Amino acid sequence: MLDQLALRAELSDHYDLAPSTDIAAATADIYARMDRVVTPPDWAIHAPYVAAINTLKKERNAVILAHNYMTPEIYHGIADVVGDSLQLAVEATQVEGDVIVQCGVHFMAETSKILNSSKTVLIPDMAAGCSLAESITAEGIAEMRAKYPGAPVVTYVNTTAEVKAASDICCTSSNAAQIVRAMDSETVIMTPDKYLAQNVARQVPEKRIVWWDGSCIVHEQYTARDLHEFREWNPGTRIIAHPECPPDVVDAADFSGSTGGIIDYVTREQPEKAMLVTECSMASNIADALPGVDFVGPCNMCPYMKKITLEKVLWSLHTMQGAVEVDPAIADRARVAVQRMIDLSARLNS
Ligand code: 13P
Ligand code: SF4
């Protein structure tokens, strides 16, 4: 666990991180990307960190990959690449710098390390986990194989390297249905997200899909009733749900897609009012680019994603601590499953 006080003491010895209206003014171009959702006093707090990170990033020849659930000051302030899980995995294969800083959760950093093993991959907080990744081990995969002999195992990227290594192919929320459809078997095992599997089962009725009993603590909280009630009280709202939500929630929505798919949909459709049934930062990150869209309704926070802060990013780049390592033998097998997904997905979408 990070010692927050020691971290702060170390950083204040090397950087002037006091709130600064001067640095805020000097970084006004960056602030303009998020001024609908971040107040000027908050920007004066963030700006010294953003400036220090962007300078240090160059010195370390580092690239920051940030998931769509990062807060706006990370997403717009310091990220070199933003995206959903699939987009970040593909980008990780192409990084030429020496260091990748993964602003996301641990399985994402592991995936980057698996795909680009010569790089130093830093995660600013090792405790940034994921309820799905924690729900299954390689033994769980073996259990499913024993129960459904011969069925291929399609594993969500939200898993550890060991679990990926024990699987046949990975998927993300943006390509799950395509990957399952392409499996040469009537029965397909999907792990570990039961709701993603149930949502895919509706899209691919020709397959018998069996699943592991995992779920995302952010998306499982939504209920179809919440959505119906919200729609009743707020007519005209376009409701967009992530496929980690239960199937009746997805049914109650107008569209369902990966975080990247949700951004594309809202950008294309530009509804007057939109409710994003997913993590809270999603709406914040696209609010400035879409001034005509009013983002309404409740959202849920991912406590794991929110462990990543500007302060911890600066600390990891400063100390170069928080390097993610994957046993090479496991990485080799996990790489096969992830690369199969990337290649199949590219082929199916070309
Ligand atoms: P996306 O692949 O849609 O970005 O979802 C990943 C995820 O689970 C983040 O929690
Ligand atoms: Fe995991 Fe859910 Fe958080 Fe994504 S939102 S990292 S699936 S717990």
XYZ file of C-alpha atoms and ligand atoms in Angstrom:
368
model
C 0.000 0.000 0.000
C 1.218 3.483 -0.872
C 2.309 5.645 2.055
C 0.505 8.834 1.089
C 2.382 11.035 3.582
C 5.810 9.797 2.489
C 4.777 10.216 -1.128
C 3.716 13.829 -0.511
C 6.920 14.629 1.386
C 9.053 13.200 -1.433
C 7.175 15.133 -4.103
C 7.247 18.429 -2.236
C 11.053 18.127 -1.914
C 11.331 18.149 -5.705
C 8.370 20.060 -7.123
C 6.411 23.185 -6.289
C 2.922 21.765 -6.277
C 1.073 24.557 -4.485
C -2.112 25.716 -6.230
C -1.106 28.301 -8.814
C -3.212 30.702 -10.847
C -0.072 31.505 -12.893
C 0.416 27.887 -13.974
C -3.347 27.613 -14.482
C -3.184 30.614 -16.856
C -0.132 29.198 -18.651
C -1.987 25.927 -19.258
C -5.265 27.532 -20.334
C -5.209 25.610 -23.643
C -5.318 22.321 -21.725
C -7.969 23.622 -19.333
C -10.177 24.596 -22.286
C -10.784 20.872 -22.928
C -12.504 20.441 -19.566
C -13.736 23.863 -18.455
C -17.368 22.694 -18.495
C -16.675 20.155 -15.768
C -13.629 21.408 -13.811
C -13.909 24.725 -11.941
C -11.125 27.374 -12.191
C -10.107 26.890 -8.504
C -9.816 23.151 -9.092
C -7.730 23.761 -12.187
C -5.371 25.956 -10.135
C -4.874 22.889 -7.902
C -4.395 20.435 -10.792
C -2.298 22.623 -13.114
C 1.044 22.373 -11.212
C 0.777 18.553 -11.265
C -0.192 18.516 -14.935
C 2.762 20.773 -15.818
C 5.222 18.706 -13.753
C 3.979 15.402 -15.215
C 4.115 16.663 -18.795
C 7.723 17.824 -18.300
C 8.808 14.609 -16.565
C 7.051 12.483 -19.156
C 9.388 13.873 -21.822
C 12.485 13.369 -19.649
C 11.560 9.725 -19.066
C 10.511 9.144 -22.695
C 7.203 7.934 -21.311
C 3.788 7.522 -22.890
C 0.630 7.784 -20.818
C -2.197 5.442 -21.804
C -5.440 6.435 -20.094
C -8.741 4.600 -19.945
C -11.984 6.475 -20.656
C -12.859 6.238 -16.922
C -9.975 8.447 -15.805
C -10.896 11.824 -14.334
C -10.864 14.820 -16.744
C -7.589 16.259 -15.414
C -5.866 12.963 -16.280
C -7.815 12.264 -19.466
C -7.375 15.731 -20.953
C -4.383 16.975 -18.967
C -1.663 14.337 -19.261
C -2.777 11.401 -21.425
C -1.075 10.745 -24.755
C -3.619 8.130 -25.737
C -7.145 7.607 -24.407
C -9.544 4.805 -25.191
C -11.464 1.726 -24.220
C -9.804 -1.561 -23.286
C -9.374 -2.751 -26.867
C -8.064 0.581 -28.114
C -5.540 0.761 -25.268
C -4.376 -2.822 -25.857
C -3.796 -2.102 -29.548
C -2.013 1.159 -28.713
C 0.223 -0.634 -26.193
C 1.645 -2.764 -29.001
C 2.717 0.408 -30.812
C 4.395 2.381 -28.046
C 7.979 3.250 -28.944
C 8.918 5.193 -25.805
C 10.823 3.535 -22.952
C 8.046 3.743 -20.386
C 4.283 3.223 -20.419
C 2.319 4.780 -17.569
C -1.022 3.007 -17.421
C -3.729 5.264 -16.081
C -6.333 2.603 -15.559
C -6.497 -0.588 -13.544
C -3.956 -3.334 -12.943
C -5.178 -5.781 -15.611
C -4.748 -3.033 -18.219
C -1.128 -2.467 -17.162
C -0.527 -6.210 -17.286
C -1.996 -6.358 -20.779
C 0.359 -3.574 -21.912
C 3.326 -5.418 -20.396
C 2.273 -8.685 -22.065
C 1.999 -6.966 -25.444
C 5.126 -4.826 -25.209
C 7.350 -6.655 -22.741
C 10.568 -4.696 -23.343
C 8.947 -1.522 -21.929
C 8.772 -0.502 -18.315
C 5.053 -0.414 -17.537
C 4.118 1.621 -14.491
C 0.817 1.613 -12.659
C 0.511 4.576 -10.293
C -1.307 2.483 -7.682
C -0.908 -1.297 -7.534
C -4.196 -1.487 -5.596
C -6.178 -0.354 -8.649
C -7.879 -3.715 -9.134
C -11.178 -4.813 -10.633
C -14.024 -6.905 -9.197
C -14.142 -8.964 -12.389
C -10.409 -9.699 -12.394
C -10.684 -10.727 -8.742
C -13.587 -13.089 -9.399
C -11.666 -15.827 -11.222
C -8.339 -17.674 -11.166
C -6.712 -20.109 -13.604
C -8.266 -22.928 -11.513
C -11.680 -21.465 -12.328
C -10.901 -21.737 -16.029
C -9.842 -25.387 -15.521
C -13.122 -26.007 -13.671
C -15.127 -24.640 -16.611
C -13.115 -26.707 -19.097
C -13.800 -29.857 -17.032
C -17.516 -29.033 -16.964
C -17.773 -28.277 -20.698
C -15.100 -30.420 -22.381
C -13.939 -29.177 -25.759
C -15.665 -25.785 -25.513
C -13.381 -22.815 -26.231
C -12.788 -20.324 -23.419
C -13.360 -16.671 -24.355
C -12.045 -14.542 -21.522
C -12.754 -10.862 -20.971
C -9.583 -8.765 -20.792
C -10.643 -7.758 -17.274
C -8.623 -10.683 -15.861
C -5.135 -11.466 -14.607
C -2.354 -12.660 -16.898
C -2.662 -16.183 -15.384
C -6.329 -16.355 -16.348
C -5.625 -15.063 -19.857
C -2.838 -17.635 -20.178
C -5.309 -20.424 -19.347
C -7.829 -19.193 -21.961
C -8.107 -19.712 -25.729
C -8.837 -16.132 -26.714
C -9.669 -12.816 -25.049
C -12.431 -10.362 -25.800
C -13.426 -6.872 -24.748
C -16.870 -5.350 -24.535
C -16.401 -3.915 -28.027
C -15.757 -7.240 -29.792
C -17.230 -9.931 -27.498
C -20.164 -10.858 -29.761
C -17.955 -11.003 -32.866
C -15.354 -13.170 -31.138
C -17.939 -15.595 -29.747
C -19.687 -15.822 -33.130
C -16.352 -16.723 -34.747
C -15.679 -19.651 -32.397
C -15.818 -23.011 -34.158
C -17.962 -24.670 -31.495
C -21.626 -24.764 -30.586
C -20.855 -24.249 -26.884
C -18.653 -21.337 -25.835
C -17.403 -20.634 -22.309
C -17.318 -16.933 -21.405
C -15.488 -15.743 -18.309
C -15.680 -13.988 -15.932
C -18.532 -11.500 -16.516
C -21.919 -13.237 -16.385
C -23.752 -10.133 -17.589
C -21.511 -9.552 -20.582
C -21.988 -13.252 -21.394
C -25.778 -12.994 -21.045
C -25.839 -9.903 -23.248
C -23.698 -11.650 -25.861
C -25.946 -14.742 -25.669
C -28.843 -12.596 -26.926
C -26.769 -11.275 -29.803
C -25.460 -14.717 -30.774
C -28.468 -17.033 -30.322
C -26.917 -19.741 -32.501
C -24.383 -20.520 -29.738
C -24.888 -22.071 -26.336
C -22.991 -19.714 -24.057
C -22.051 -20.748 -20.543
C -20.510 -18.347 -18.092
C -18.604 -17.765 -14.890
C -20.395 -16.011 -12.040
C -18.435 -12.718 -11.987
C -19.740 -9.169 -12.223
C -18.638 -5.551 -12.223
C -19.440 -3.736 -8.990
C -20.084 -0.522 -10.906
C -22.495 -1.769 -13.562
C -24.342 -4.438 -11.567
C -25.806 -1.695 -9.370
C -28.087 -0.359 -12.092
C -31.599 -1.751 -12.334
C -34.065 -1.706 -15.224
C -36.527 -0.036 -12.887
C -34.102 2.879 -12.330
C -33.898 3.387 -16.071
C -37.655 3.129 -16.678
C -38.363 5.598 -13.879
C -35.691 7.983 -15.090
C -37.132 7.893 -18.601
C -40.624 8.535 -17.292
C -39.528 11.609 -15.345
C -37.134 12.845 -18.022
C -38.792 12.203 -21.390
C -36.527 12.494 -24.405
C -33.387 11.306 -22.604
C -31.236 8.952 -24.659
C -30.122 6.146 -22.335
C -26.855 4.384 -23.135
C -25.627 1.394 -21.139
C -22.359 -0.509 -20.924
C -22.723 -4.267 -21.622
C -21.381 -5.091 -18.143
C -24.904 -4.088 -16.983
C -27.517 -6.825 -16.446
C -29.463 -7.737 -19.633
C -32.732 -6.147 -18.487
C -30.835 -2.875 -17.980
C -29.366 -3.134 -21.487
C -32.905 -3.845 -22.771
C -34.175 -0.691 -21.102
C -31.474 1.398 -22.819
C -31.441 2.859 -26.338
C -27.912 1.701 -27.071
C -25.248 -0.470 -25.507
C -21.538 -0.460 -26.257
C -18.010 -0.372 -24.920
C -16.812 2.910 -23.449
C -15.340 3.770 -26.862
C -18.587 2.716 -28.534
C -20.576 4.938 -26.160
C -18.378 7.945 -26.978
C -18.764 7.300 -30.723
C -22.533 6.915 -30.375
C -23.060 10.136 -28.400
C -20.683 12.046 -30.685
C -22.536 10.811 -33.753
C -26.085 11.215 -32.418
C -25.636 14.312 -30.237
C -28.936 13.830 -28.352
C -30.204 16.819 -26.377
C -30.163 14.793 -23.155
C -28.099 11.680 -22.515
C -27.810 9.366 -19.534
C -24.651 7.250 -19.577
C -25.272 4.089 -17.580
C -21.655 3.578 -16.679
C -18.777 5.150 -14.734
C -19.138 8.850 -13.842
C -16.025 10.178 -15.613
C -17.308 9.116 -19.022
C -19.792 11.986 -19.273
C -17.310 14.470 -17.761
C -14.652 13.585 -20.321
C -16.832 14.229 -23.352
C -18.902 17.133 -22.009
C -16.690 19.889 -23.449
C -16.501 18.355 -26.904
C -20.310 18.047 -26.976
C -21.712 21.342 -25.648
C -25.137 20.610 -27.141
C -25.587 17.458 -25.057
C -26.936 17.713 -21.532
C -25.603 14.763 -19.524
C -28.233 13.842 -16.975
C -29.007 11.113 -14.478
C -27.070 9.222 -11.859
C -23.760 7.482 -12.502
C -21.600 5.103 -10.484
C -17.967 5.555 -9.537
C -15.381 2.789 -9.918
C -13.351 2.857 -6.693
C -10.477 1.069 -8.446
C -10.202 3.495 -11.346
C -10.440 6.387 -8.920
C -7.266 5.222 -7.145
C -5.324 6.763 -10.017
C -4.662 10.438 -9.304
C -2.355 13.104 -10.710
C -0.314 12.943 -7.516
C 0.287 9.203 -7.877
C 1.108 9.528 -11.580
C 3.742 12.129 -10.750
C 5.082 9.930 -7.973
C 5.373 6.880 -10.210
C 7.185 8.816 -12.944
C 9.428 10.500 -10.371
C 10.416 7.327 -8.510
C 9.864 4.850 -11.378
C 8.175 2.661 -8.772
C 5.093 0.609 -9.541
C 6.535 -1.401 -12.430
C 4.269 -4.270 -13.442
C 6.023 -7.604 -14.000
C 4.549 -10.724 -15.552
C 6.242 -14.104 -15.389
C 7.635 -14.587 -18.946
C 6.163 -18.087 -19.363
C 2.713 -16.827 -18.356
C 3.133 -13.703 -20.488
C 3.933 -15.846 -23.543
C 0.711 -17.824 -23.180
C -1.398 -14.792 -22.254
C 0.001 -12.957 -25.305
C -1.348 -15.682 -27.581
C -4.884 -15.181 -26.203
C -4.733 -11.367 -26.393
C -3.073 -11.268 -29.811
C -5.635 -13.743 -31.199
C -8.331 -11.310 -30.108
C -6.565 -8.302 -31.655
C -5.959 -10.129 -34.940
C -9.451 -11.626 -35.184
C -11.064 -8.333 -34.275
C -8.982 -6.475 -36.900
C -9.860 -9.097 -39.532
C -13.571 -9.029 -38.754
C -13.689 -5.243 -38.895
C -11.551 -4.697 -42.003
P -14.318 -0.904 -22.040
O -13.577 -1.961 -22.779
O -15.687 -0.680 -22.578
O -13.505 0.334 -21.953
O -14.632 -1.416 -20.590
C -13.612 -1.749 -19.785
C -14.002 -1.733 -18.421
O -14.521 -2.621 -17.892
C -13.710 -0.662 -17.672
O -14.187 -0.972 -16.469
Fe -13.588 -3.474 -13.064
Fe -16.070 -2.541 -13.164
Fe -14.132 -0.952 -12.310
Fe -14.249 -1.660 -14.874
S -15.718 -0.412 -13.779
S -12.422 -1.646 -13.573
S -15.058 -3.721 -14.737
S -14.835 -2.833 -11.328
